[in-house]
PDB file of C-alpha atoms and ligand atoms in Angstrom:
ATOM      1  CA  UNK Z 295      31.441 -63.072  36.772  1.00  0.00           C
ATOM      2  CA  UNK Z 296      31.636 -66.522  35.299  1.00  0.00           C
ATOM      3  CA  UNK Z 297      32.956 -65.747  31.801  1.00  0.00           C
ATOM      4  CA  UNK Z 298      35.586 -63.472  33.353  1.00  0.00           C
ATOM      5  CA  UNK Z 299      36.507 -66.194  35.777  1.00  0.00           C
ATOM      6  CA  UNK Z 300      36.787 -68.841  33.058  1.00  0.00           C
ATOM      7  CA  UNK Z 301      39.011 -66.459  31.099  1.00  0.00           C
ATOM      8  CA  UNK Z 302      41.218 -65.996  34.135  1.00  0.00           C
ATOM      9  CA  UNK Z 303      41.515 -69.724  34.604  1.00  0.00           C
ATOM     10  CA  UNK Z 304      42.288 -70.169  30.917  1.00  0.00           C
ATOM     11  CA  UNK Z 305      45.053 -67.605  31.265  1.00  0.00           C
ATOM     12  CA  UNK Z 306      46.427 -69.480  34.264  1.00  0.00           C
ATOM     13  CA  UNK Z 307      46.379 -72.705  32.297  1.00  0.00           C
ATOM     14  CA  UNK Z 308      48.039 -71.142  29.281  1.00  0.00           C
ATOM     15  CA  UNK Z 309      50.763 -69.973  31.620  1.00  0.00           C
ATOM     16  CA  UNK Z 310      50.888 -73.548  32.866  1.00  0.00           C
ATOM     17  CA  UNK Z 311      51.391 -74.771  29.314  1.00  0.00           C
ATOM     18  CA  UNK Z 312      54.200 -72.301  28.798  1.00  0.00           C
ATOM     19  CA  UNK Z 313      55.745 -73.442  32.037  1.00  0.00           C
ATOM     20  CA  UNK Z 314      55.929 -76.977  30.665  1.00  0.00           C
ATOM     21  CA  UNK Z 315      58.888 -75.738  28.693  1.00  0.00           C
ATOM     22  CA  UNK Z 316      60.774 -75.606  31.961  1.00  0.00           C
ATOM     23  CA  UNK Z 317      63.079 -78.474  31.311  1.00  0.00           C
ATOM     24  CA  UNK Z 318      66.717 -78.393  32.208  1.00  0.00           C
ATOM     25  CA  UNK Z 319      66.222 -77.481  35.857  1.00  0.00           C
ATOM     26  CA  UNK Z 320      69.286 -78.853  37.580  1.00  0.00           C
ATOM     27  CA  UNK Z 321      68.401 -78.291  41.247  1.00  0.00           C
ATOM     28  CA  UNK Z 322      66.357 -81.376  42.306  1.00  0.00           C
ATOM     29  CA  UNK Z 323      64.581 -79.451  45.094  1.00  0.00           C
ATOM     30  CA  UNK Z 324      63.399 -76.851  42.582  1.00  0.00           C
ATOM     31  CA  UNK Z 325      62.425 -79.602  40.149  1.00  0.00           C
ATOM     32  CA  UNK Z 326      60.351 -81.316  42.860  1.00  0.00           C
ATOM     33  CA  UNK Z 327      58.415 -78.179  43.760  1.00  0.00           C
ATOM     34  CA  UNK Z 328      57.821 -77.327  40.095  1.00  0.00           C
ATOM     35  CA  UNK Z 329      56.620 -80.873  39.557  1.00  0.00           C
ATOM     36  CA  UNK Z 330      54.111 -80.521  42.403  1.00  0.00           C
ATOM     37  CA  UNK Z 331      52.853 -77.279  40.823  1.00  0.00           C
ATOM     38  CA  UNK Z 332      52.472 -79.021  37.471  1.00  0.00           C
ATOM     39  CA  UNK Z 333      50.485 -81.819  39.124  1.00  0.00           C
ATOM     40  CA  UNK Z 334      48.268 -79.199  40.755  1.00  0.00           C
ATOM     41  CA  UNK Z 335      47.884 -77.478  37.381  1.00  0.00           C
ATOM     42  CA  UNK Z 336      47.007 -80.747  35.613  1.00  0.00           C
ATOM     43  CA  UNK Z 337      44.221 -81.493  38.083  1.00  0.00           C
ATOM     44  CA  UNK Z 338      42.977 -77.904  37.892  1.00  0.00           C
ATOM     45  CA  UNK Z 339      42.870 -78.316  34.113  1.00  0.00           C
ATOM     46  CA  UNK Z 340      40.525 -81.301  34.496  1.00  0.00           C
ATOM     47  CA  UNK Z 341      38.152 -79.145  36.551  1.00  0.00           C
ATOM     48  CA  UNK Z 342      38.547 -76.255  34.098  1.00  0.00           C
ATOM     49  CA  UNK Z 343      37.682 -78.417  31.098  1.00  0.00           C
ATOM     50  CA  UNK Z 344      34.501 -79.582  32.813  1.00  0.00           C
ATOM     51  CA  UNK Z 345      33.616 -76.038  33.870  1.00  0.00           C
ATOM     52  CA  UNK Z 346      33.985 -74.817  30.300  1.00  0.00           C
ATOM     53  CA  UNK Z 347      31.975 -77.712  28.897  1.00  0.00           C
ATOM     54  CA  UNK Z 348      34.984 -79.088  27.026  1.00  0.00           C
ATOM     55  CA  UNK Z 349      34.675 -82.277  29.037  1.00  0.00           C
ATOM     56  CA  UNK Z 350      31.522 -83.940  30.322  1.00  0.00           C
ATOM     57  CA  UNK Z 351      30.837 -83.301  33.993  1.00  0.00           C
ATOM     58  CA  UNK Z 352      31.700 -86.328  36.083  1.00  0.00           C
ATOM     59  CA  UNK Z 353      31.314 -85.845  39.821  1.00  0.00           C
ATOM     60  CA  UNK Z 354      33.704 -88.650  40.778  1.00  0.00           C
ATOM     61  CA  UNK Z 355      36.378 -87.387  38.426  1.00  0.00           C
ATOM     62  CA  UNK Z 356      35.913 -83.811  39.646  1.00  0.00           C
ATOM     63  CA  UNK Z 357      36.181 -84.844  43.293  1.00  0.00           C
ATOM     64  CA  UNK Z 358      39.260 -86.964  42.528  1.00  0.00           C
ATOM     65  CA  UNK Z 359      40.913 -84.030  40.760  1.00  0.00           C
ATOM     66  CA  UNK Z 360      40.147 -81.769  43.724  1.00  0.00           C
ATOM     67  CA  UNK Z 361      41.515 -84.374  46.139  1.00  0.00           C
ATOM     68  CA  UNK Z 362      44.717 -84.606  44.089  1.00  0.00           C
ATOM     69  CA  UNK Z 363      45.094 -80.818  44.249  1.00  0.00           C
ATOM     70  CA  UNK Z 364      44.611 -80.908  48.019  1.00  0.00           C
ATOM     71  CA  UNK Z 365      47.214 -83.660  48.435  1.00  0.00           C
ATOM     72  CA  UNK Z 366      49.833 -81.822  46.403  1.00  0.00           C
ATOM     73  CA  UNK Z 367      48.997 -78.479  47.991  1.00  0.00           C
ATOM     74  CA  UNK Z 368      49.550 -80.015  51.419  1.00  0.00           C
ATOM     75  CA  UNK Z 369      53.126 -80.809  50.401  1.00  0.00           C
ATOM     76  CA  UNK Z 370      53.877 -77.277  49.179  1.00  0.00           C
ATOM     77  CA  UNK Z 371      55.207 -75.806  52.457  1.00  0.00           C
ATOM     78  CA  UNK Z 372      57.608 -78.739  52.876  1.00  0.00           C
ATOM     79  CA  UNK Z 373      58.720 -78.586  49.256  1.00  0.00           C
ATOM     80  CA  UNK Z 374      59.464 -74.868  49.515  1.00  0.00           C
ATOM     81  CA  UNK Z 375      60.820 -74.801  53.059  1.00  0.00           C
ATOM     82  CA  UNK Z 376      64.500 -74.769  52.107  1.00  0.00           C
ATOM     83  CA  UNK Z 377      65.572 -71.701  50.170  1.00  0.00           C
ATOM     84  CA  UNK Z 378      66.610 -73.351  46.934  1.00  0.00           C
ATOM     85  CA  UNK Z 379      67.370 -71.552  43.701  1.00  0.00           C
ATOM     86  CA  UNK Z 380      67.715 -72.384  40.041  1.00  0.00           C
ATOM     87  CA  UNK Z 381      68.117 -70.102  37.035  1.00  0.00           C
ATOM     88  CA  UNK Z 382      64.814 -71.466  35.681  1.00  0.00           C
ATOM     89  CA  UNK Z 383      62.910 -71.026  38.914  1.00  0.00           C
ATOM     90  CA  UNK Z 384      60.074 -68.521  39.044  1.00  0.00           C
ATOM     91  CA  UNK Z 385      60.006 -68.458  42.824  1.00  0.00           C
ATOM     92  CA  UNK Z 386      60.543 -65.022  44.357  1.00  0.00           C
ATOM     93  CA  UNK Z 387      62.990 -64.708  47.306  1.00  0.00           C
ATOM     94  CA  UNK Z 388      60.220 -63.069  49.361  1.00  0.00           C
ATOM     95  CA  UNK Z 389      58.871 -66.616  49.922  1.00  0.00           C
ATOM     96  CA  UNK Z 390      61.597 -67.151  52.502  1.00  0.00           C
ATOM     97  CA  UNK Z 391      61.193 -63.712  54.078  1.00  0.00           C
ATOM     98  CA  UNK Z 392      57.464 -64.242  54.510  1.00  0.00           C
ATOM     99  CA  UNK Z 393      57.276 -67.977  54.825  1.00  0.00           C
ATOM    100  CA  UNK Z 394      54.317 -67.836  57.243  1.00  0.00           C
ATOM    101  CA  UNK Z 395      52.226 -65.997  54.680  1.00  0.00           C
ATOM    102  CA  UNK Z 396      53.385 -68.412  51.994  1.00  0.00           C
ATOM    103  CA  UNK Z 397      52.307 -71.291  54.237  1.00  0.00           C
ATOM    104  CA  UNK Z 398      48.902 -69.697  54.812  1.00  0.00           C
ATOM    105  CA  UNK Z 399      48.394 -69.344  51.077  1.00  0.00           C
ATOM    106  CA  UNK Z 400      49.283 -73.022  50.582  1.00  0.00           C
ATOM    107  CA  UNK Z 401      46.826 -73.865  53.342  1.00  0.00           C
ATOM    108  CA  UNK Z 402      44.107 -71.814  51.615  1.00  0.00           C
ATOM    109  CA  UNK Z 403      44.541 -73.937  48.484  1.00  0.00           C
ATOM    110  CA  UNK Z 404      44.629 -77.184  50.447  1.00  0.00           C
ATOM    111  CA  UNK Z 405      41.409 -76.224  52.213  1.00  0.00           C
ATOM    112  CA  UNK Z 406      39.600 -75.014  49.076  1.00  0.00           C
ATOM    113  CA  UNK Z 407      40.545 -78.196  47.216  1.00  0.00           C
ATOM    114  CA  UNK Z 408      39.715 -80.503  50.152  1.00  0.00           C
ATOM    115  CA  UNK Z 409      36.318 -78.869  50.549  1.00  0.00           C
ATOM    116  CA  UNK Z 410      35.697 -79.212  46.819  1.00  0.00           C
ATOM    117  CA  UNK Z 411      36.673 -82.881  47.031  1.00  0.00           C
ATOM    118  CA  UNK Z 412      34.159 -83.344  49.823  1.00  0.00           C
ATOM    119  CA  UNK Z 413      31.318 -81.341  48.312  1.00  0.00           C
ATOM    120  CA  UNK Z 414      31.166 -81.434  44.506  1.00  0.00           C
ATOM    121  CA  UNK Z 415      28.025 -83.337  43.561  1.00  0.00           C
ATOM    122  CA  UNK Z 416      26.445 -81.535  40.665  1.00  0.00           C
ATOM    123  CA  UNK Z 417      27.719 -79.500  37.773  1.00  0.00           C
ATOM    124  CA  UNK Z 418      26.489 -76.371  39.564  1.00  0.00           C
ATOM    125  CA  UNK Z 419      28.977 -77.042  42.369  1.00  0.00           C
ATOM    126  CA  UNK Z 420      31.909 -76.989  39.987  1.00  0.00           C
ATOM    127  CA  UNK Z 421      32.330 -73.342  39.033  1.00  0.00           C
ATOM    128  CA  UNK Z 422      32.174 -71.910  42.562  1.00  0.00           C
ATOM    129  CA  UNK Z 423      34.644 -74.562  43.750  1.00  0.00           C
ATOM    130  CA  UNK Z 424      36.974 -73.859  40.852  1.00  0.00           C
ATOM    131  CA  UNK Z 425      36.656 -70.111  41.394  1.00  0.00           C
ATOM    132  CA  UNK Z 426      37.757 -70.530  44.992  1.00  0.00           C
ATOM    133  CA  UNK Z 427      40.636 -72.838  44.047  1.00  0.00           C
ATOM    134  CA  UNK Z 428      41.710 -70.520  41.222  1.00  0.00           C
ATOM    135  CA  UNK Z 429      41.614 -67.533  43.569  1.00  0.00           C
ATOM    136  CA  UNK Z 430      44.124 -69.186  45.860  1.00  0.00           C
ATOM    137  CA  UNK Z 431      46.540 -69.877  42.955  1.00  0.00           C
ATOM    138  CA  UNK Z 432      46.360 -66.257  41.907  1.00  0.00           C
ATOM    139  CA  UNK Z 433      46.717 -64.939  45.433  1.00  0.00           C
ATOM    140  CA  UNK Z 434      49.953 -66.850  45.941  1.00  0.00           C
ATOM    141  CA  UNK Z 435      51.409 -66.352  42.459  1.00  0.00           C
ATOM    142  CA  UNK Z 436      50.904 -62.595  42.563  1.00  0.00           C
ATOM    143  CA  UNK Z 437      53.069 -62.266  45.647  1.00  0.00           C
ATOM    144  CA  UNK Z 438      55.463 -65.168  45.380  1.00  0.00           C
ATOM    145  CA  UNK Z 439      55.996 -66.090  41.733  1.00  0.00           C
ATOM    146  CA  UNK Z 440      57.720 -64.029  39.046  1.00  0.00           C
ATOM    147  CA  UNK Z 441      55.161 -62.331  36.810  1.00  0.00           C
ATOM    148  CA  UNK Z 442      54.505 -64.441  33.721  1.00  0.00           C
TER     149      UNK Z 442
HETATM  150  C1  LIG R  73      51.396 -71.047  48.261  1.00  0.00           C
HETATM  151  C2  LIG R  73      51.726 -70.506  46.990  1.00  0.00           C
HETATM  152  C3  LIG R  73      51.203 -71.093  45.722  1.00  0.00           C
HETATM  153  C4  LIG R  73      49.942 -71.579  45.466  1.00  0.00           C
HETATM  154  C5  LIG R  73      48.745 -71.628  46.386  1.00  0.00           C
HETATM  155  C6  LIG R  73      49.958 -72.017  44.090  1.00  0.00           C
HETATM  156  N1  LIG R  73      51.187 -71.817  43.535  1.00  0.00           N
HETATM  157 FE1  LIG R  73      51.768 -72.349  41.667  1.00  0.00          FE
HETATM  158  N2  LIG R  73      53.654 -71.673  42.039  1.00  0.00           N
HETATM  159  C7  LIG R  73      54.070 -71.083  43.207  1.00  0.00           C
HETATM  160  C8  LIG R  73      55.467 -70.734  43.094  1.00  0.00           C
HETATM  161  C9  LIG R  73      56.315 -70.042  44.153  1.00  0.00           C
HETATM  162  C10 LIG R  73      55.899 -71.145  41.821  1.00  0.00           C
HETATM  163  C11 LIG R  73      57.310 -71.032  41.211  1.00  0.00           C
HETATM  164  C12 LIG R  73      58.132 -72.261  41.603  1.00  0.00           C
HETATM  165  C13 LIG R  73      59.519 -72.235  41.000  1.00  0.00           C
HETATM  166  O1  LIG R  73      59.646 -71.923  39.786  1.00  0.00           O
HETATM  167  O2  LIG R  73      60.496 -72.545  41.705  1.00  0.00           O
HETATM  168  C14 LIG R  73      54.717 -71.738  41.182  1.00  0.00           C
HETATM  169  C15 LIG R  73      54.719 -72.290  39.917  1.00  0.00           C
HETATM  170  C16 LIG R  73      53.618 -72.787  39.284  1.00  0.00           C
HETATM  171  C17 LIG R  73      53.633 -73.360  37.956  1.00  0.00           C
HETATM  172  C18 LIG R  73      54.856 -73.501  37.067  1.00  0.00           C
HETATM  173  C19 LIG R  73      55.551 -74.817  37.379  1.00  0.00           C
HETATM  174  C20 LIG R  73      56.810 -75.008  36.555  1.00  0.00           C
HETATM  175  O3  LIG R  73      57.076 -76.138  36.110  1.00  0.00           O
HETATM  176  O4  LIG R  73      57.556 -74.052  36.381  1.00  0.00           O
HETATM  177  C21 LIG R  73      52.345 -73.715  37.659  1.00  0.00           C
HETATM  178  C22 LIG R  73      51.869 -74.366  36.386  1.00  0.00           C
HETATM  179  C23 LIG R  73      51.542 -73.393  38.809  1.00  0.00           C
HETATM  180  N3  LIG R  73      52.337 -72.843  39.784  1.00  0.00           N
HETATM  181  C24 LIG R  73      50.179 -73.620  38.887  1.00  0.00           C
HETATM  182  C25 LIG R  73      49.418 -73.399  40.038  1.00  0.00           C
HETATM  183  C26 LIG R  73      47.982 -73.610  40.116  1.00  0.00           C
HETATM  184  C27 LIG R  73      47.103 -74.054  38.950  1.00  0.00           C
HETATM  185  C28 LIG R  73      47.620 -73.322  41.401  1.00  0.00           C
HETATM  186  C29 LIG R  73      46.254 -73.388  42.047  1.00  0.00           C
HETATM  187  C30 LIG R  73      45.410 -74.528  41.781  1.00  0.00           C
HETATM  188  C31 LIG R  73      48.832 -72.915  42.114  1.00  0.00           C
HETATM  189  N4  LIG R  73      49.886 -72.975  41.255  1.00  0.00           N
HETATM  190  C32 LIG R  73      48.857 -72.536  43.441  1.00  0.00           C
HETATM  191  C33 LIG R  73      53.304 -70.865  44.335  1.00  0.00           C
HETATM  192  C34 LIG R  73      51.979 -71.243  44.491  1.00  0.00           C
END
């Protein structure tokens, strides 16, 4: 399970790196929601690096990263509420047809990250927390974001 999971997270983060090329977005509302996603991705990367042993485990840093994810995730429904478009956006129109489901998936991330922020103490806590967080990214992206 774990190596597969770490691979999945790595793939998510590589996609995140590719997404960094998304400059030139002219719609400020789209820019703001992409920015929130990038912040979420940056904090997830911190957890991923620790989980893979690329960075030393630091409980305070891990909890802070999880708290940052939770804070940004909590703003996702508001950031996406208005149906805003941009040629560079990867958001699928179904977001606004199924906004309740979209909101629930944001909530799932907020909750997973908040619980991680409240519970990570040892290195052993990290991978299950990250797996849960990563699962919520995937669950939303597969329905609501253009395939990468
Ligand atoms: C509730 C749904 C939802 C959740 C949960 C979610 N995302 Fe996203 N994410 C989106 C949507 C929709 C877009 C496309 C936004 C756009 O391009 O307008 C996106 C875009 C992104 C981008 C690209 C940003 C850019 O600049 O183009 C990254 C990186 C990203 N998400 C990472 C993550 C990570 C990492 C997680 C989990 C820790 C996560 N997302 C959780 C819906 C979600």
